[in-house]
Amino acid sequence: MDELKNTDLLDANIGLENIDPLDIADLLTKLEVSFHIKFDNTALKQVQTFGDLCDMVANKVEGFNTNDCTTQQAFYKIRKAILDTQDYDKEALKTDTSLEELFPRQQRRQLVKKFEHILGFKTQILQMKGWLLLLLVSAFLASFVTLFFSKQIGFGCMVLSFIGILIYSKLGKEFNLKTVGQLAKKISREHYNKVRRNPTTVNRIEITQKVKELFKEDLDLEESVLTRDARFS
């Protein structure tokens, strides 16, 4: 992983040249978690293109190959977790069902916590209000300027704003997704192995798409950028 951290992303025609290698390294960690695999530095030396990375992931994932849909299985897992934690009509729960409807604001954090306990992993679907996050981040950045005038006040403001960000991020009740279908896609790419109905099976055809989805969502890339020939070096 250190090799990719130190790699210069060059090809301007591909569009990966502006991606921070550290962000690439973070994505590799997420791939390890999602597909329950482990990269090693020796193998990563051979990774030159996005296609190479997709092939490596597909080769590392263990299991019998099937043609079933992991996102669909993620939906069923979500549905079961919701029905196990609250009284909701099974037939009414669809991919376009609103998360706001499933998790009323008054009890949202408690319900999401129970829901995640049944799932067996964190979903990271709650956040603080956008304006509050912006305010706290602005205060944190402003504290750096204050340091030039008063180290004591600047440092104090820095600590308080940082603590505020930590506290409110854990108390946030705003969804960063809208529907059950969006949540199914999210957990199928971030927890691929765990949402599989049978973790000893894998759909190798869809692995490349799941890797693309992680890159698109985390790095805000267009799918057209993520060709097999897109180079990391």
mmCIF file of C-alpha atoms in Angstrom, residues 76-209:
data_model
loop_
_atom_site.group_PDB
_atom_site.id
_atom_site.type_symbol
_atom_site.label_atom_id
_atom_site.label_comp_id
_atom_site.label_asym_id
_atom_site.label_seq_id
_atom_site.Cartn_x
_atom_site.Cartn_y
_atom_site.Cartn_z
ATOM 1 C CA TYR A 76 -33.329 -8.305 1.775
ATOM 2 C CA LYS A 77 -30.850 -7.978 4.637
ATOM 3 C CA ILE A 78 -31.983 -4.387 5.240
ATOM 4 C CA ARG A 79 -35.626 -5.426 5.153
ATOM 5 C CA LYS A 80 -35.078 -8.208 7.671
ATOM 6 C CA ALA A 81 -33.145 -5.915 10.029
ATOM 7 C CA ILE A 82 -35.913 -3.301 9.884
ATOM 8 C CA LEU A 83 -38.672 -5.862 10.491
ATOM 9 C CA ASP A 84 -36.686 -7.297 13.411
ATOM 10 C CA THR A 85 -36.386 -3.902 15.092
ATOM 11 C CA GLN A 86 -39.750 -2.276 14.472
ATOM 12 C CA ASP A 87 -43.334 -2.895 13.425
ATOM 13 C CA TYR A 88 -43.494 -2.217 9.693
ATOM 14 C CA ASP A 89 -45.499 -3.716 6.843
ATOM 15 C CA LYS A 90 -43.180 -6.055 4.936
ATOM 16 C CA GLU A 91 -45.072 -5.625 1.671
ATOM 17 C CA ALA A 92 -44.862 -1.837 1.933
ATOM 18 C CA LEU A 93 -41.095 -1.831 2.296
ATOM 19 C CA LYS A 94 -39.682 -1.158 -1.180
ATOM 20 C CA THR A 95 -36.430 0.163 -2.638
ATOM 21 C CA ASP A 96 -37.983 3.636 -2.930
ATOM 22 C CA THR A 97 -39.172 3.665 0.694
ATOM 23 C CA SER A 98 -37.899 6.774 2.439
ATOM 24 C CA LEU A 99 -35.420 6.376 5.287
ATOM 25 C CA GLU A 100 -37.098 9.366 6.929
ATOM 26 C CA GLU A 101 -40.290 7.304 7.067
ATOM 27 C CA LEU A 102 -38.588 4.206 8.462
ATOM 28 C CA PHE A 103 -36.614 6.067 11.107
ATOM 29 C CA PRO A 104 -38.714 8.909 12.610
ATOM 30 C CA ARG A 105 -36.553 11.787 13.777
ATOM 31 C CA GLN A 106 -37.584 11.602 17.432
ATOM 32 C CA GLN A 107 -36.171 8.064 17.867
ATOM 33 C CA ARG A 108 -33.849 8.012 14.872
ATOM 34 C CA ARG A 109 -30.504 7.409 16.523
ATOM 35 C CA GLN A 110 -31.882 4.640 18.756
ATOM 36 C CA LEU A 111 -33.623 2.916 15.844
ATOM 37 C CA VAL A 112 -30.573 3.163 13.582
ATOM 38 C CA LYS A 113 -28.382 1.726 16.356
ATOM 39 C CA LYS A 114 -30.706 -1.288 16.739
ATOM 40 C CA PHE A 115 -30.888 -1.656 12.975
ATOM 41 C CA GLU A 116 -27.081 -1.674 12.666
ATOM 42 C CA HIS A 117 -26.794 -4.204 15.490
ATOM 43 C CA ILE A 118 -28.938 -6.638 13.496
ATOM 44 C CA LEU A 119 -26.980 -5.918 10.309
ATOM 45 C CA GLY A 120 -23.702 -6.562 12.093
ATOM 46 C CA PHE A 121 -21.882 -3.423 10.929
ATOM 47 C CA LYS A 122 -22.073 0.377 10.931
ATOM 48 C CA THR A 123 -23.805 2.050 7.991
ATOM 49 C CA GLN A 124 -22.588 5.638 8.526
ATOM 50 C CA ILE A 125 -25.889 7.052 7.237
ATOM 51 C CA LEU A 126 -26.348 9.792 9.852
ATOM 52 C CA GLN A 127 -24.614 13.156 9.894
ATOM 53 C CA MET A 128 -24.997 16.582 11.480
ATOM 54 C CA LYS A 129 -26.787 19.447 9.764
ATOM 55 C CA GLY A 130 -24.786 20.876 6.878
ATOM 56 C CA TRP A 131 -24.843 24.454 8.169
ATOM 57 C CA LEU A 132 -23.633 23.359 11.609
ATOM 58 C CA LEU A 133 -20.749 21.360 10.178
ATOM 59 C CA LEU A 134 -19.765 24.331 8.010
ATOM 60 C CA LEU A 135 -19.881 26.639 11.021
ATOM 61 C CA LEU A 136 -17.692 24.373 13.152
ATOM 62 C CA VAL A 137 -15.182 23.749 10.374
ATOM 63 C CA SER A 138 -15.019 27.494 9.690
ATOM 64 C CA ALA A 139 -14.387 28.147 13.396
ATOM 65 C CA PHE A 140 -11.652 25.520 13.416
ATOM 66 C CA LEU A 141 -9.929 27.102 10.410
ATOM 67 C CA ALA A 142 -10.346 30.601 11.822
ATOM 68 C CA SER A 143 -8.558 29.499 14.989
ATOM 69 C CA PHE A 144 -5.371 29.066 12.945
ATOM 70 C CA VAL A 145 -5.459 32.759 12.062
ATOM 71 C CA THR A 146 -6.071 33.642 15.701
ATOM 72 C CA LEU A 147 -2.873 31.825 16.648
ATOM 73 C CA PHE A 148 -0.856 34.630 15.064
ATOM 74 C CA PHE A 149 -2.383 37.132 17.476
ATOM 75 C CA SER A 150 -2.865 35.038 20.585
ATOM 76 C CA LYS A 151 -1.626 31.489 20.874
ATOM 77 C CA GLN A 152 -3.696 30.860 23.971
ATOM 78 C CA ILE A 153 -6.996 32.034 22.474
ATOM 79 C CA GLY A 154 -6.267 30.463 19.092
ATOM 80 C CA PHE A 155 -5.404 27.096 20.595
ATOM 81 C CA GLY A 156 -8.478 27.232 22.849
ATOM 82 C CA CYS A 157 -10.783 27.958 19.921
ATOM 83 C CA MET A 158 -9.144 25.182 17.930
ATOM 84 C CA VAL A 159 -9.741 22.632 20.692
ATOM 85 C CA LEU A 160 -13.330 23.726 21.315
ATOM 86 C CA SER A 161 -14.298 23.660 17.636
ATOM 87 C CA PHE A 162 -12.653 20.262 17.177
ATOM 88 C CA ILE A 163 -14.498 18.855 20.184
ATOM 89 C CA GLY A 164 -17.695 20.355 18.800
ATOM 90 C CA ILE A 165 -17.183 18.578 15.488
ATOM 91 C CA LEU A 166 -16.619 15.256 17.265
ATOM 92 C CA ILE A 167 -19.646 15.639 19.533
ATOM 93 C CA TYR A 168 -22.133 16.810 16.928
ATOM 94 C CA SER A 169 -20.944 14.263 14.378
ATOM 95 C CA LYS A 170 -21.981 11.556 16.848
ATOM 96 C CA LEU A 171 -25.282 13.271 17.642
ATOM 97 C CA GLY A 172 -26.283 14.048 14.061
ATOM 98 C CA LYS A 173 -29.703 12.939 12.917
ATOM 99 C CA GLU A 174 -29.619 13.953 9.260
ATOM 100 C CA PHE A 175 -29.569 11.218 6.628
ATOM 101 C CA ASN A 176 -26.923 11.354 3.901
ATOM 102 C CA LEU A 177 -29.119 9.029 1.801
ATOM 103 C CA LYS A 178 -32.801 9.161 0.931
ATOM 104 C CA THR A 179 -34.100 5.676 0.182
ATOM 105 C CA VAL A 180 -33.730 2.027 1.098
ATOM 106 C CA GLY A 181 -32.480 1.342 -2.432
ATOM 107 C CA GLN A 182 -29.639 3.833 -2.016
ATOM 108 C CA LEU A 183 -28.738 2.224 1.303
ATOM 109 C CA ALA A 184 -28.706 -1.234 -0.316
ATOM 110 C CA LYS A 185 -26.233 0.009 -2.934
ATOM 111 C CA LYS A 186 -24.078 1.637 -0.260
ATOM 112 C CA ILE A 187 -23.726 -1.419 1.961
ATOM 113 C CA SER A 188 -23.294 -3.792 -0.992
ATOM 114 C CA ARG A 189 -20.181 -1.880 -2.069
ATOM 115 C CA GLU A 190 -18.841 -1.131 1.423
ATOM 116 C CA HIS A 191 -19.646 -4.505 3.043
ATOM 117 C CA TYR A 192 -19.838 -6.828 0.068
ATOM 118 C CA ASN A 193 -18.871 -9.986 1.904
ATOM 119 C CA LYS A 194 -21.164 -9.371 4.883
ATOM 120 C CA VAL A 195 -24.334 -8.729 2.881
ATOM 121 C CA ARG A 196 -23.962 -11.879 0.774
ATOM 122 C CA ARG A 197 -26.656 -14.413 1.669
ATOM 123 C CA ASN A 198 -23.965 -17.077 1.485
ATOM 124 C CA PRO A 199 -20.514 -15.585 2.262
ATOM 125 C CA THR A 200 -18.835 -18.593 0.633
ATOM 126 C CA THR A 201 -20.137 -17.481 -2.773
ATOM 127 C CA VAL A 202 -19.261 -14.494 -4.968
ATOM 128 C CA ASN A 203 -20.502 -12.914 -8.175
ATOM 129 C CA ARG A 204 -17.210 -12.186 -9.936
ATOM 130 C CA ILE A 205 -18.913 -10.362 -12.796
ATOM 131 C CA GLU A 206 -20.139 -7.584 -10.498
ATOM 132 C CA ILE A 207 -16.905 -7.110 -8.532
ATOM 133 C CA THR A 208 -15.458 -4.580 -10.987
ATOM 134 C CA GLN A 209 -18.656 -2.538 -10.789
#
